[in-house]
PDB file of C-alpha atoms in Angstrom:
ATOM      1  CA  MET A 754      49.083 -42.680  10.725  1.00  0.00           C
ATOM      2  CA  PRO A 755      48.917 -39.361   8.756  1.00  0.00           C
ATOM      3  CA  ILE A 756      45.432 -37.992   7.875  1.00  0.00           C
ATOM      4  CA  SER A 757      44.835 -36.833   4.310  1.00  0.00           C
ATOM      5  CA  VAL A 758      42.536 -33.771   4.100  1.00  0.00           C
ATOM      6  CA  THR A 759      41.371 -31.446   1.267  1.00  0.00           C
ATOM      7  CA  CYS A 760      40.125 -27.917   1.888  1.00  0.00           C
ATOM      8  CA  GLN A 761      37.256 -26.581  -0.168  1.00  0.00           C
ATOM      9  CA  CYS A 762      39.716 -24.399  -2.076  1.00  0.00           C
ATOM     10  CA  GLY A 763      41.446 -27.554  -3.435  1.00  0.00           C
ATOM     11  CA  LYS A 764      44.589 -27.487  -1.257  1.00  0.00           C
ATOM     12  CA  PHE A 765      45.683 -30.905  -0.057  1.00  0.00           C
ATOM     13  CA  TYR A 766      47.225 -31.479   3.427  1.00  0.00           C
ATOM     14  CA  SER A 767      48.784 -34.551   5.161  1.00  0.00           C
ATOM     15  CA  LEU A 768      48.314 -34.061   8.954  1.00  0.00           C
ATOM     16  CA  LYS A 769      49.431 -36.156  11.978  1.00  0.00           C
ATOM     17  CA  ASP A 770      46.786 -38.253  13.584  1.00  0.00           C
ATOM     18  CA  GLU A 771      46.967 -36.146  16.686  1.00  0.00           C
ATOM     19  CA  PHE A 772      44.964 -33.511  14.618  1.00  0.00           C
ATOM     20  CA  ALA A 773      42.084 -35.945  14.464  1.00  0.00           C
ATOM     21  CA  GLY A 774      38.757 -34.136  15.417  1.00  0.00           C
ATOM     22  CA  GLN A 775      40.523 -30.826  15.857  1.00  0.00           C
ATOM     23  CA  LEU A 776      39.858 -27.451  14.016  1.00  0.00           C
ATOM     24  CA  VAL A 777      42.552 -26.307  11.637  1.00  0.00           C
ATOM     25  CA  THR A 778      42.861 -23.244   9.518  1.00  0.00           C
ATOM     26  CA  CYS A 779      43.769 -23.444   5.816  1.00  0.00           C
ATOM     27  CA  PRO A 780      46.753 -21.310   5.039  1.00  0.00           C
ATOM     28  CA  GLY A 781      45.495 -20.739   1.503  1.00  0.00           C
ATOM     29  CA  CYS A 782      42.039 -19.364   1.932  1.00  0.00           C
ATOM     30  CA  GLY A 783      41.839 -18.931   5.876  1.00  0.00           C
ATOM     31  CA  VAL A 784      38.746 -21.085   6.209  1.00  0.00           C
ATOM     32  CA  ASN A 785      38.474 -23.111   9.542  1.00  0.00           C
ATOM     33  CA  PHE A 786      37.412 -26.772   9.169  1.00  0.00           C
ATOM     34  CA  GLN A 787      37.474 -29.916  11.282  1.00  0.00           C
ATOM     35  CA  VAL A 788      39.810 -32.751  10.505  1.00  0.00           C
ATOM     36  CA  GLY A 789      37.888 -35.556   9.325  1.00  0.00           C
ATOM     37  CA  ASN A 790      34.943 -33.397   8.273  1.00  0.00           C
ATOM     38  CA  PRO A 791      35.416 -31.705   4.923  1.00  0.00           C
ATOM     39  CA  GLN A 792      32.508 -29.289   5.518  1.00  0.00           C
ATOM     40  CA  PRO A 793      34.050 -25.973   6.541  1.00  0.00           C
ATOM     41  CA  TYR A 794      32.501 -23.786   9.285  1.00  0.00           C
ATOM     42  CA  SER A 795      33.567 -20.680  11.240  1.00  0.00           C
ATOM     43  CA  GLN A 796      34.674 -21.525  14.746  1.00  0.00           C
ATOM     44  CA  PRO A 797      32.449 -19.911  17.415  1.00  0.00           C
ATOM     45  CA  PRO A 798      34.082 -17.982  20.217  1.00  0.00           C
ATOM     46  CA  VAL A 799      35.256 -19.538  23.494  1.00  0.00           C
ATOM     47  CA  VAL A 800      32.776 -19.067  26.291  1.00  0.00           C
ATOM     48  CA  PRO A 801      34.163 -16.788  29.057  1.00  0.00           C
ATOM     49  CA  GLY A 802      34.854 -18.619  32.282  1.00  0.00           C
ATOM     50  CA  TYR A 803      35.592 -21.972  30.512  1.00  0.00           C
ATOM     51  CA  GLY A 804      37.258 -24.442  32.931  1.00  0.00           C
ATOM     52  CA  LEU A 805      35.675 -22.955  36.155  1.00  0.00           C
ATOM     53  CA  PRO A 806      33.251 -25.098  38.222  1.00  0.00           C
ATOM     54  CA  GLY A 807      29.682 -24.997  36.631  1.00  0.00           C
ATOM     55  CA  ALA A 808      31.007 -23.312  33.486  1.00  0.00           C
ATOM     56  CA  PRO A 809      29.086 -23.871  30.194  1.00  0.00           C
ATOM     57  CA  PRO A 810      30.607 -26.055  27.349  1.00  0.00           C
ATOM     58  CA  ARG A 811      33.688 -24.493  25.805  1.00  0.00           C
ATOM     59  CA  TYR A 812      32.079 -23.625  22.580  1.00  0.00           C
ATOM     60  CA  GLN A 813      28.700 -22.168  21.775  1.00  0.00           C
ATOM     61  CA  GLN A 814      27.650 -24.142  18.731  1.00  0.00           C
ATOM     62  CA  PRO A 815      26.320 -22.010  15.736  1.00  0.00           C
ATOM     63  CA  ALA A 816      22.608 -22.003  15.123  1.00  0.00           C
ATOM     64  CA  GLN A 817      23.154 -23.219  11.527  1.00  0.00           C
ATOM     65  CA  GLN A 818      25.885 -24.447   9.295  1.00  0.00           C
ATOM     66  CA  PHE A 819      26.654 -22.631   6.010  1.00  0.00           C
ATOM     67  CA  THR A 820      25.774 -24.591   3.009  1.00  0.00           C
ATOM     68  CA  GLY A 821      25.664 -21.988   0.271  1.00  0.00           C
ATOM     69  CA  ASP A 822      28.177 -20.593  -2.229  1.00  0.00           C
ATOM     70  CA  PRO A 823      31.684 -20.685  -0.692  1.00  0.00           C
ATOM     71  CA  ALA A 824      32.174 -16.955  -1.730  1.00  0.00           C
ATOM     72  CA  PHE A 825      29.930 -16.060   1.099  1.00  0.00           C
ATOM     73  CA  ASN A 826      31.332 -18.630   3.683  1.00  0.00           C
ATOM     74  CA  ARG A 827      33.343 -15.966   5.733  1.00  0.00           C
ATOM     75  CA  ASN A 828      32.700 -13.174   8.197  1.00  0.00           C
ATOM     76  CA  LYS A 829      34.710 -10.309   6.612  1.00  0.00           C
ATOM     77  CA  PHE A 830      34.182  -8.773   3.220  1.00  0.00           C
ATOM     78  CA  LEU A 831      36.170  -5.941   1.583  1.00  0.00           C
ATOM     79  CA  LEU A 832      34.079  -3.780  -0.845  1.00  0.00           C
ATOM     80  CA  ASN A 833      36.046  -1.725  -3.174  1.00  0.00           C
ATOM     81  CA  GLN A 834      34.014   0.685  -5.366  1.00  0.00           C
ATOM     82  CA  LYS A 835      35.502   1.426  -8.795  1.00  0.00           C
ATOM     83  CA  MET A 836      35.969   5.029  -9.518  1.00  0.00           C
ATOM     84  CA  LEU A 837      35.228   7.071 -12.658  1.00  0.00           C
ATOM     85  CA  THR A 838      32.544   4.734 -14.053  1.00  0.00           C
ATOM     86  CA  ILE A 839      28.972   5.519 -14.972  1.00  0.00           C
ATOM     87  CA  ASN A 840      27.618   2.406 -13.507  1.00  0.00           C
ATOM     88  CA  GLU A 841      28.184   1.703  -9.792  1.00  0.00           C
ATOM     89  CA  LYS A 842      30.669  -1.176  -9.570  1.00  0.00           C
ATOM     90  CA  TYR A 843      32.178  -2.953  -6.601  1.00  0.00           C
ATOM     91  CA  VAL A 844      34.841  -5.679  -6.398  1.00  0.00           C
ATOM     92  CA  VAL A 845      34.386  -7.716  -3.110  1.00  0.00           C
ATOM     93  CA  CYS A 846      37.483  -9.243  -1.718  1.00  0.00           C
ATOM     94  CA  ASP A 847      38.331 -11.647   1.197  1.00  0.00           C
ATOM     95  CA  GLU A 848      40.529 -10.573   4.017  1.00  0.00           C
ATOM     96  CA  ASN A 849      43.622 -11.176   1.917  1.00  0.00           C
ATOM     97  CA  GLY A 850      42.619  -8.907  -0.895  1.00  0.00           C
ATOM     98  CA  ASN A 851      41.588 -11.795  -3.319  1.00  0.00           C
ATOM     99  CA  PRO A 852      38.470 -10.992  -5.528  1.00  0.00           C
ATOM    100  CA  ILE A 853      35.473 -13.274  -4.653  1.00  0.00           C
ATOM    101  CA  LEU A 854      32.537 -11.270  -5.999  1.00  0.00           C
ATOM    102  CA  TYR A 855      31.735  -8.594  -8.532  1.00  0.00           C
ATOM    103  CA  ILE A 856      28.681  -6.205  -8.006  1.00  0.00           C
ATOM    104  CA  GLU A 857      27.154  -3.795 -10.557  1.00  0.00           C
ATOM    105  CA  ARG A 858      24.261  -1.383 -10.411  1.00  0.00           C
ATOM    106  CA  PRO A 859      23.512   0.178 -13.833  1.00  0.00           C
ATOM    107  CA  ALA A 860      22.852   3.835 -14.102  1.00  0.00           C
ATOM    108  CA  HIS A 861      20.825   3.535 -17.259  1.00  0.00           C
ATOM    109  CA  LEU A 862      22.068   6.966 -18.049  1.00  0.00           C
ATOM    110  CA  LEU A 863      20.826   7.326 -21.757  1.00  0.00           C
ATOM    111  CA  ARG A 864      17.385   5.860 -20.806  1.00  0.00           C
ATOM    112  CA  ASN A 865      16.905   8.141 -17.740  1.00  0.00           C
ATOM    113  CA  LEU A 866      18.199  11.234 -19.653  1.00  0.00           C
ATOM    114  CA  GLY A 867      15.685  10.552 -22.306  1.00  0.00           C
ATOM    115  CA  ALA A 868      12.985  10.326 -19.698  1.00  0.00           C
ATOM    116  CA  VAL A 869      13.934  13.687 -18.354  1.00  0.00           C
ATOM    117  CA  LEU A 870      13.943  15.142 -21.869  1.00  0.00           C
ATOM    118  CA  ALA A 871      10.587  13.660 -22.707  1.00  0.00           C
ATOM    119  CA  GLY A 872       9.261  15.062 -19.506  1.00  0.00           C
ATOM    120  CA  ILE A 873      10.488  18.568 -20.323  1.00  0.00           C
ATOM    121  CA  VAL A 874       9.038  18.474 -23.788  1.00  0.00           C
ATOM    122  CA  GLY A 875       5.727  17.087 -22.537  1.00  0.00           C
ATOM    123  CA  GLY A 876       5.525  19.659 -19.787  1.00  0.00           C
ATOM    124  CA  ALA A 877       6.479  22.459 -22.141  1.00  0.00           C
ATOM    125  CA  LEU A 878       3.568  21.498 -24.574  1.00  0.00           C
ATOM    126  CA  VAL A 879       1.067  21.418 -21.696  1.00  0.00           C
ATOM    127  CA  ALA A 880       2.224  24.812 -20.441  1.00  0.00           C
ATOM    128  CA  ALA A 881       2.074  26.261 -23.923  1.00  0.00           C
ATOM    129  CA  PHE A 882      -1.423  24.893 -24.335  1.00  0.00           C
ATOM    130  CA  PHE A 883      -2.563  26.916 -21.253  1.00  0.00           C
ATOM    131  CA  ILE A 884      -0.805  30.009 -22.230  1.00  0.00           C
ATOM    132  CA  LEU A 885      -2.440  29.840 -25.613  1.00  0.00           C
ATOM    133  CA  LEU A 886      -5.820  29.238 -23.882  1.00  0.00           C
ATOM    134  CA  ALA A 887      -5.195  32.418 -21.775  1.00  0.00           C
ATOM    135  CA  SER A 888      -4.806  34.525 -24.776  1.00  0.00           C
ATOM    136  CA  VAL A 889      -8.237  33.773 -26.141  1.00  0.00           C
ATOM    137  CA  LEU A 890     -10.150  33.764 -22.880  1.00  0.00           C
ATOM    138  CA  PRO A 891     -11.810  36.920 -21.430  1.00  0.00           C
ATOM    139  CA  GLU A 892      -9.451  39.011 -19.239  1.00  0.00           C
ATOM    140  CA  SER A 893     -11.638  38.246 -16.071  1.00  0.00           C
ATOM    141  CA  ILE A 894     -10.774  34.473 -16.086  1.00  0.00           C
ATOM    142  CA  ARG A 895      -7.436  34.657 -18.014  1.00  0.00           C
ATOM    143  CA  PHE A 896      -5.523  34.169 -14.760  1.00  0.00           C
ATOM    144  CA  ILE A 897      -6.833  30.501 -14.402  1.00  0.00           C
ATOM    145  CA  PRO A 898      -4.914  28.975 -17.303  1.00  0.00           C
ATOM    146  CA  GLY A 899      -1.964  31.171 -16.247  1.00  0.00           C
ATOM    147  CA  VAL A 900      -1.883  29.367 -12.828  1.00  0.00           C
ATOM    148  CA  LEU A 901      -2.455  25.955 -14.400  1.00  0.00           C
ATOM    149  CA  ALA A 902       0.481  26.357 -16.903  1.00  0.00           C
ATOM    150  CA  PRO A 903       3.308  25.970 -14.312  1.00  0.00           C
ATOM    151  CA  VAL A 904       1.377  23.258 -12.520  1.00  0.00           C
ATOM    152  CA  GLY A 905       0.722  21.353 -15.624  1.00  0.00           C
ATOM    153  CA  PHE A 906       4.358  21.557 -16.606  1.00  0.00           C
ATOM    154  CA  ILE A 907       5.791  20.102 -13.274  1.00  0.00           C
ATOM    155  CA  THR A 908       2.911  17.444 -13.169  1.00  0.00           C
ATOM    156  CA  VAL A 909       3.582  16.245 -16.690  1.00  0.00           C
ATOM    157  CA  LEU A 910       7.422  16.458 -16.183  1.00  0.00           C
ATOM    158  CA  LEU A 911       7.271  14.230 -13.010  1.00  0.00           C
ATOM    159  CA  VAL A 912       4.764  11.703 -14.445  1.00  0.00           C
ATOM    160  CA  LEU A 913       6.751  11.096 -17.709  1.00  0.00           C
ATOM    161  CA  ILE A 914      10.107  10.804 -15.831  1.00  0.00           C
ATOM    162  CA  ILE A 915       8.464   8.184 -13.431  1.00  0.00           C
ATOM    163  CA  LEU A 916       6.826   6.239 -16.322  1.00  0.00           C
ATOM    164  CA  LEU A 917       9.910   6.201 -18.694  1.00  0.00           C
ATOM    165  CA  GLN A 918      12.918   5.905 -16.303  1.00  0.00           C
ATOM    166  CA  GLN A 919      14.593   2.541 -15.664  1.00  0.00           C
ATOM    167  CA  LYS A 920      14.665   0.829 -12.390  1.00  0.00           C
ATOM    168  CA  ARG A 921      18.130   0.388 -11.040  1.00  0.00           C
ATOM    169  CA  HIS A 922      18.597  -3.246  -9.900  1.00  0.00           C
ATOM    170  CA  VAL A 923      21.786  -4.522  -8.369  1.00  0.00           C
ATOM    171  CA  THR A 924      23.240  -7.918  -9.437  1.00  0.00           C
ATOM    172  CA  VAL A 925      25.960  -9.806  -7.585  1.00  0.00           C
ATOM    173  CA  TYR A 926      28.218 -11.902  -9.884  1.00  0.00           C
ATOM    174  CA  ARG A 927      30.950 -14.399  -9.246  1.00  0.00           C
ATOM    175  CA  ASP A 928      33.465 -12.287 -11.190  1.00  0.00           C
ATOM    176  CA  GLU A 929      33.675  -9.438 -13.631  1.00  0.00           C
ATOM    177  CA  SER A 930      32.811 -11.612 -16.610  1.00  0.00           C
ATOM    178  CA  LYS A 931      29.235 -11.375 -15.375  1.00  0.00           C
ATOM    179  CA  GLN A 932      28.449 -14.955 -16.614  1.00  0.00           C
ATOM    180  CA  SER A 933      27.447 -16.252 -13.234  1.00  0.00           C
ATOM    181  CA  PRO A 934      24.775 -14.074 -11.263  1.00  0.00           C
ATOM    182  CA  LEU A 935      24.342 -15.235  -7.786  1.00  0.00           C
ATOM    183  CA  LEU A 936      22.069 -12.608  -6.279  1.00  0.00           C
ATOM    184  CA  THR A 937      19.892  -9.730  -7.452  1.00  0.00           C
ATOM    185  CA  ILE A 938      18.463  -6.871  -5.522  1.00  0.00           C
ATOM    186  CA  PHE A 939      15.387  -5.641  -7.235  1.00  0.00           C
ATOM    187  CA  GLN A 940      14.217  -1.956  -6.871  1.00  0.00           C
ATOM    188  CA  ASP A 941      10.383  -2.336  -6.122  1.00  0.00           C
ATOM    189  CA  LYS A 942       9.273   1.117  -7.089  1.00  0.00           C
ATOM    190  CA  LYS A 943      10.505   3.858  -9.494  1.00  0.00           C
ATOM    191  CA  PHE A 944       9.146   6.630  -7.312  1.00  0.00           C
ATOM    192  CA  GLU A 945       9.992   6.640  -3.690  1.00  0.00           C
ATOM    193  CA  LEU A 946       8.341   9.247  -1.708  1.00  0.00           C
ATOM    194  CA  ILE A 947       8.480   8.148   1.934  1.00  0.00           C
ATOM    195  CA  ALA A 948      10.072   4.653   1.789  1.00  0.00           C
ATOM    196  CA  ALA A 949      12.205   2.734  -0.576  1.00  0.00           C
ATOM    197  CA  THR A 950      11.874  -1.076  -0.781  1.00  0.00           C
ATOM    198  CA  PHE A 951      13.957  -3.794  -2.439  1.00  0.00           C
ATOM    199  CA  THR A 952      13.476  -7.548  -3.052  1.00  0.00           C
ATOM    200  CA  ILE A 953      16.400  -9.898  -2.926  1.00  0.00           C
ATOM    201  CA  ARG A 954      16.380 -13.062  -4.929  1.00  0.00           C
ATOM    202  CA  ASP A 955      19.008 -15.838  -5.534  1.00  0.00           C
ATOM    203  CA  ALA A 956      19.958 -17.110  -8.917  1.00  0.00           C
ATOM    204  CA  GLN A 957      16.976 -19.486  -9.095  1.00  0.00           C
ATOM    205  CA  GLY A 958      14.673 -16.476  -8.525  1.00  0.00           C
ATOM    206  CA  VAL A 959      13.794 -17.496  -4.914  1.00  0.00           C
ATOM    207  CA  GLU A 960      12.952 -14.545  -2.665  1.00  0.00           C
ATOM    208  CA  LEU A 961      15.322 -14.379   0.262  1.00  0.00           C
ATOM    209  CA  ALA A 962      14.406 -11.205   1.972  1.00  0.00           C
ATOM    210  CA  ARG A 963      13.256  -7.630   1.434  1.00  0.00           C
ATOM    211  CA  PHE A 964      15.046  -4.319   2.354  1.00  0.00           C
ATOM    212  CA  ARG A 965      13.209  -1.093   3.462  1.00  0.00           C
ATOM    213  CA  LYS A 966      14.325   2.368   4.418  1.00  0.00           C
ATOM    214  CA  ASN A 967      12.320   5.298   5.648  1.00  0.00           C
ATOM    215  CA  TYR A 968      13.226   8.773   4.271  1.00  0.00           C
ATOM    216  CA  LEU A 969      11.678  10.515   7.221  1.00  0.00           C
ATOM    217  CA  TYR A 970      13.591   8.403   9.783  1.00  0.00           C
ATOM    218  CA  ASN A 971      16.680   9.137   7.709  1.00  0.00           C
ATOM    219  CA  LEU A 972      16.420  12.770   8.602  1.00  0.00           C
ATOM    220  CA  PHE A 973      17.817  11.908  11.972  1.00  0.00           C
ATOM    221  CA  ARG A 974      19.561   8.586  11.718  1.00  0.00           C
ATOM    222  CA  LYS A 975      19.968   6.371   8.725  1.00  0.00           C
ATOM    223  CA  GLN A 976      18.352   3.000   9.173  1.00  0.00           C
ATOM    224  CA  TRP A 977      17.512   0.046   6.899  1.00  0.00           C
ATOM    225  CA  GLU A 978      15.392  -3.000   7.710  1.00  0.00           C
ATOM    226  CA  CYS A 979      15.887  -6.522   6.466  1.00  0.00           C
ATOM    227  CA  TYR A 980      12.862  -8.759   6.736  1.00  0.00           C
ATOM    228  CA  THR A 981      11.631 -12.149   5.539  1.00  0.00           C
ATOM    229  CA  PRO A 982       8.943 -12.256   2.748  1.00  0.00           C
ATOM    230  CA  ASP A 983       6.254 -12.829   5.521  1.00  0.00           C
ATOM    231  CA  GLY A 984       7.321  -9.660   7.319  1.00  0.00           C
ATOM    232  CA  ARG A 985       9.481 -10.886  10.184  1.00  0.00           C
ATOM    233  CA  VAL A 986      12.390  -8.573  10.840  1.00  0.00           C
ATOM    234  CA  ILE A 987      15.716 -10.428  10.421  1.00  0.00           C
ATOM    235  CA  CYS A 988      18.035  -7.407  11.172  1.00  0.00           C
ATOM    236  CA  LYS A 989      18.445  -3.690  11.052  1.00  0.00           C
ATOM    237  CA  ALA A 990      21.358  -1.602   9.870  1.00  0.00           C
ATOM    238  CA  LYS A 991      21.693   1.930  11.206  1.00  0.00           C
ATOM    239  CA  GLU A 992      24.233   4.643  11.736  1.00  0.00           C
ATOM    240  CA  ASP A 993      26.652   3.738  14.581  1.00  0.00           C
ATOM    241  CA  SER A 994      25.699   6.542  16.975  1.00  0.00           C
ATOM    242  CA  ILE A 995      22.772   9.025  17.153  1.00  0.00           C
ATOM    243  CA  ILE A 996      25.230  11.764  18.384  1.00  0.00           C
ATOM    244  CA  LEU A 997      27.440  11.176  15.339  1.00  0.00           C
ATOM    245  CA  SER A 998      24.522  11.104  12.973  1.00  0.00           C
ATOM    246  CA  LEU A 999      23.276  14.520  14.276  1.00  0.00           C
ATOM    247  CA  LEU A1000      26.833  16.068  14.033  1.00  0.00           C
ATOM    248  CA  ARG A1001      27.097  14.743  10.319  1.00  0.00           C
ATOM    249  CA  ARG A1002      23.985  16.561   9.596  1.00  0.00           C
ATOM    250  CA  LEU A1003      25.172  19.894  11.246  1.00  0.00           C
ATOM    251  CA  ILE A1004      28.762  20.028  10.063  1.00  0.00           C
ATOM    252  CA  GLY A1005      29.056  17.369   7.385  1.00  0.00           C
ATOM    253  CA  PRO A1006      31.673  14.510   7.214  1.00  0.00           C
ATOM    254  CA  LEU A1007      34.425  16.993   8.234  1.00  0.00           C
ATOM    255  CA  PHE A1008      36.883  15.768   5.606  1.00  0.00           C
ATOM    256  CA  GLY A1009      36.208  12.135   6.307  1.00  0.00           C
ATOM    257  CA  ILE A1010      36.653  12.293  10.004  1.00  0.00           C
ATOM    258  CA  LEU A1011      32.872  11.903  10.626  1.00  0.00           C
ATOM    259  CA  ARG A1012      32.525   9.388   7.694  1.00  0.00           C
ATOM    260  CA  THR A1013      29.290   7.436   7.960  1.00  0.00           C
ATOM    261  CA  ASN A1014      29.528   3.923   9.437  1.00  0.00           C
ATOM    262  CA  PHE A1015      26.878   1.431  10.247  1.00  0.00           C
ATOM    263  CA  ILE A1016      25.991  -1.385  12.757  1.00  0.00           C
ATOM    264  CA  PHE A1017      23.875  -4.394  12.209  1.00  0.00           C
ATOM    265  CA  LEU A1018      21.423  -5.246  14.948  1.00  0.00           C
ATOM    266  CA  GLN A1019      19.759  -8.795  15.288  1.00  0.00           C
ATOM    267  CA  GLY A1020      16.081  -8.778  14.746  1.00  0.00           C
ATOM    268  CA  GLU A1021      14.190  -6.351  16.809  1.00  0.00           C
ATOM    269  CA  THR A1022      16.912  -6.279  19.516  1.00  0.00           C
ATOM    270  CA  GLU A1023      19.777  -4.108  20.211  1.00  0.00           C
ATOM    271  CA  ASN A1024      22.300  -6.915  19.866  1.00  0.00           C
ATOM    272  CA  VAL A1025      25.185  -5.889  17.498  1.00  0.00           C
ATOM    273  CA  ILE A1026      26.001  -8.755  15.149  1.00  0.00           C
ATOM    274  CA  GLY A1027      28.106  -6.767  12.607  1.00  0.00           C
ATOM    275  CA  GLU A1028      29.672  -3.569  11.302  1.00  0.00           C
ATOM    276  CA  PHE A1029      29.958  -1.753   7.968  1.00  0.00           C
ATOM    277  CA  ASN A1030      32.729   0.707   8.211  1.00  0.00           C
ATOM    278  CA  ARG A1031      34.163   3.020   5.560  1.00  0.00           C
ATOM    279  CA  LYS A1032      37.913   3.083   5.291  1.00  0.00           C
ATOM    280  CA  PHE A1033      39.832   6.467   5.693  1.00  0.00           C
ATOM    281  CA  THR A1034      40.973   6.379   2.023  1.00  0.00           C
ATOM    282  CA  ILE A1035      40.528   8.485  -1.174  1.00  0.00           C
ATOM    283  CA  GLN A1036      38.583   5.614  -2.934  1.00  0.00           C
ATOM    284  CA  ASP A1037      35.308   4.285  -1.555  1.00  0.00           C
ATOM    285  CA  CYS A1038      36.533   1.133   0.423  1.00  0.00           C
ATOM    286  CA  TYR A1039      34.382  -0.452   2.917  1.00  0.00           C
ATOM    287  CA  VAL A1040      34.775  -3.363   5.520  1.00  0.00           C
ATOM    288  CA  LEU A1041      31.810  -5.566   6.230  1.00  0.00           C
ATOM    289  CA  ASP A1042      32.583  -7.411   9.451  1.00  0.00           C
ATOM    290  CA  MET A1043      30.142  -9.946  10.714  1.00  0.00           C
ATOM    291  CA  SER A1044      32.440 -11.738  13.224  1.00  0.00           C
ATOM    292  CA  ALA A1045      30.113 -10.819  16.105  1.00  0.00           C
ATOM    293  CA  ASP A1046      27.351 -12.987  14.416  1.00  0.00           C
ATOM    294  CA  TYR A1047      28.961 -16.312  15.382  1.00  0.00           C
ATOM    295  CA  GLN A1048      25.702 -18.015  15.319  1.00  0.00           C
ATOM    296  CA  GLN A1049      25.178 -16.993  11.633  1.00  0.00           C
ATOM    297  CA  THR A1050      21.807 -15.609  12.310  1.00  0.00           C
ATOM    298  CA  LEU A1051      22.109 -13.380   9.199  1.00  0.00           C
ATOM    299  CA  ASP A1052      22.608 -15.050   5.885  1.00  0.00           C
ATOM    300  CA  ARG A1053      26.037 -13.743   4.558  1.00  0.00           C
ATOM    301  CA  ARG A1054      24.222 -13.150   1.181  1.00  0.00           C
ATOM    302  CA  LEU A1055      21.945 -10.621   2.798  1.00  0.00           C
ATOM    303  CA  ALA A1056      24.722  -9.040   4.776  1.00  0.00           C
ATOM    304  CA  VAL A1057      26.629  -8.402   1.496  1.00  0.00           C
ATOM    305  CA  ALA A1058      23.504  -7.094  -0.286  1.00  0.00           C
ATOM    306  CA  MET A1059      22.853  -4.734   2.628  1.00  0.00           C
ATOM    307  CA  GLY A1060      26.383  -3.542   2.676  1.00  0.00           C
ATOM    308  CA  VAL A1061      25.960  -2.570  -1.049  1.00  0.00           C
ATOM    309  CA  MET A1062      22.753  -0.777  -0.500  1.00  0.00           C
ATOM    310  CA  LEU A1063      24.097   1.187   2.450  1.00  0.00           C
ATOM    311  CA  ASP A1064      26.449   2.685   0.004  1.00  0.00           C
ATOM    312  CA  THR A1065      24.604   3.030  -3.352  1.00  0.00           C
ATOM    313  CA  GLY A1066      21.244   3.177  -1.684  1.00  0.00           C
ATOM    314  CA  GLU A1067      22.303   6.142   0.367  1.00  0.00           C
ATOM    315  CA  ARG A1068      24.218   7.826  -2.559  1.00  0.00           C
ATOM    316  CA  ARG A1069      27.330   8.049  -0.425  1.00  0.00           C
TER     317      ARG A1069
END
């Protein structure tokens, strides 16, 4: 007796009863699901040695089933950055090139230019005050306001820029209409001296995780940390090789041959669960591949958010 099944993408199939309980792949969207169970899930890898005496069960079951937005229910994401735009914009596609997400990080160009302009004007007024003060003071102490003039200019310039500039949050939308925000990456601080931190929240405002990068550590090898709100490290993303990292700092990207790629490490371990690689193309195109994370230890929403920050957060 034929079995009627419907994939999450809406496609309907009539299968022979011999497929009951088996895993099938939808030709339309590429998602794996079990016949008789409409909830799709990614098939974990076959355990090496299956069939031998004393071998473990054939499949290692995933630690958790995905129940979130179907756009994130996959292991591979293609991030394509739009060129010639003021704001940083990305179209995220599935493996077949179909758009599934749209991401934007506003530059707030006019607001931030205004902050710089205000800083220059404010600093100039302070410097002019000290110069005027030096002209009326005795010659023996005239050098004091002369030293304070450039110091005051730089101080006021930086303070006004920090106070007036706009934070650059990142928003993940369902599509380019921007009607349905799914995720927001909030920039925690305007001024980042040693470390930059970001808070990731879903559409309901629930805090999912936080990102952190250390500028001092980045001098040798770029690294980002993702941790829970209570401080537990979920994963780390760092440049794929310390040797390649040092070469990039010595001779640069070498026309794209030494382009910066990242690996995702599980928690505090060195277990690789994903990769974020830049394609060798003129445009900025990236592949986020989390296939190694068959247990789904990293929320795919956080993986996508981390991938975006590895590009825009590093000003690549």
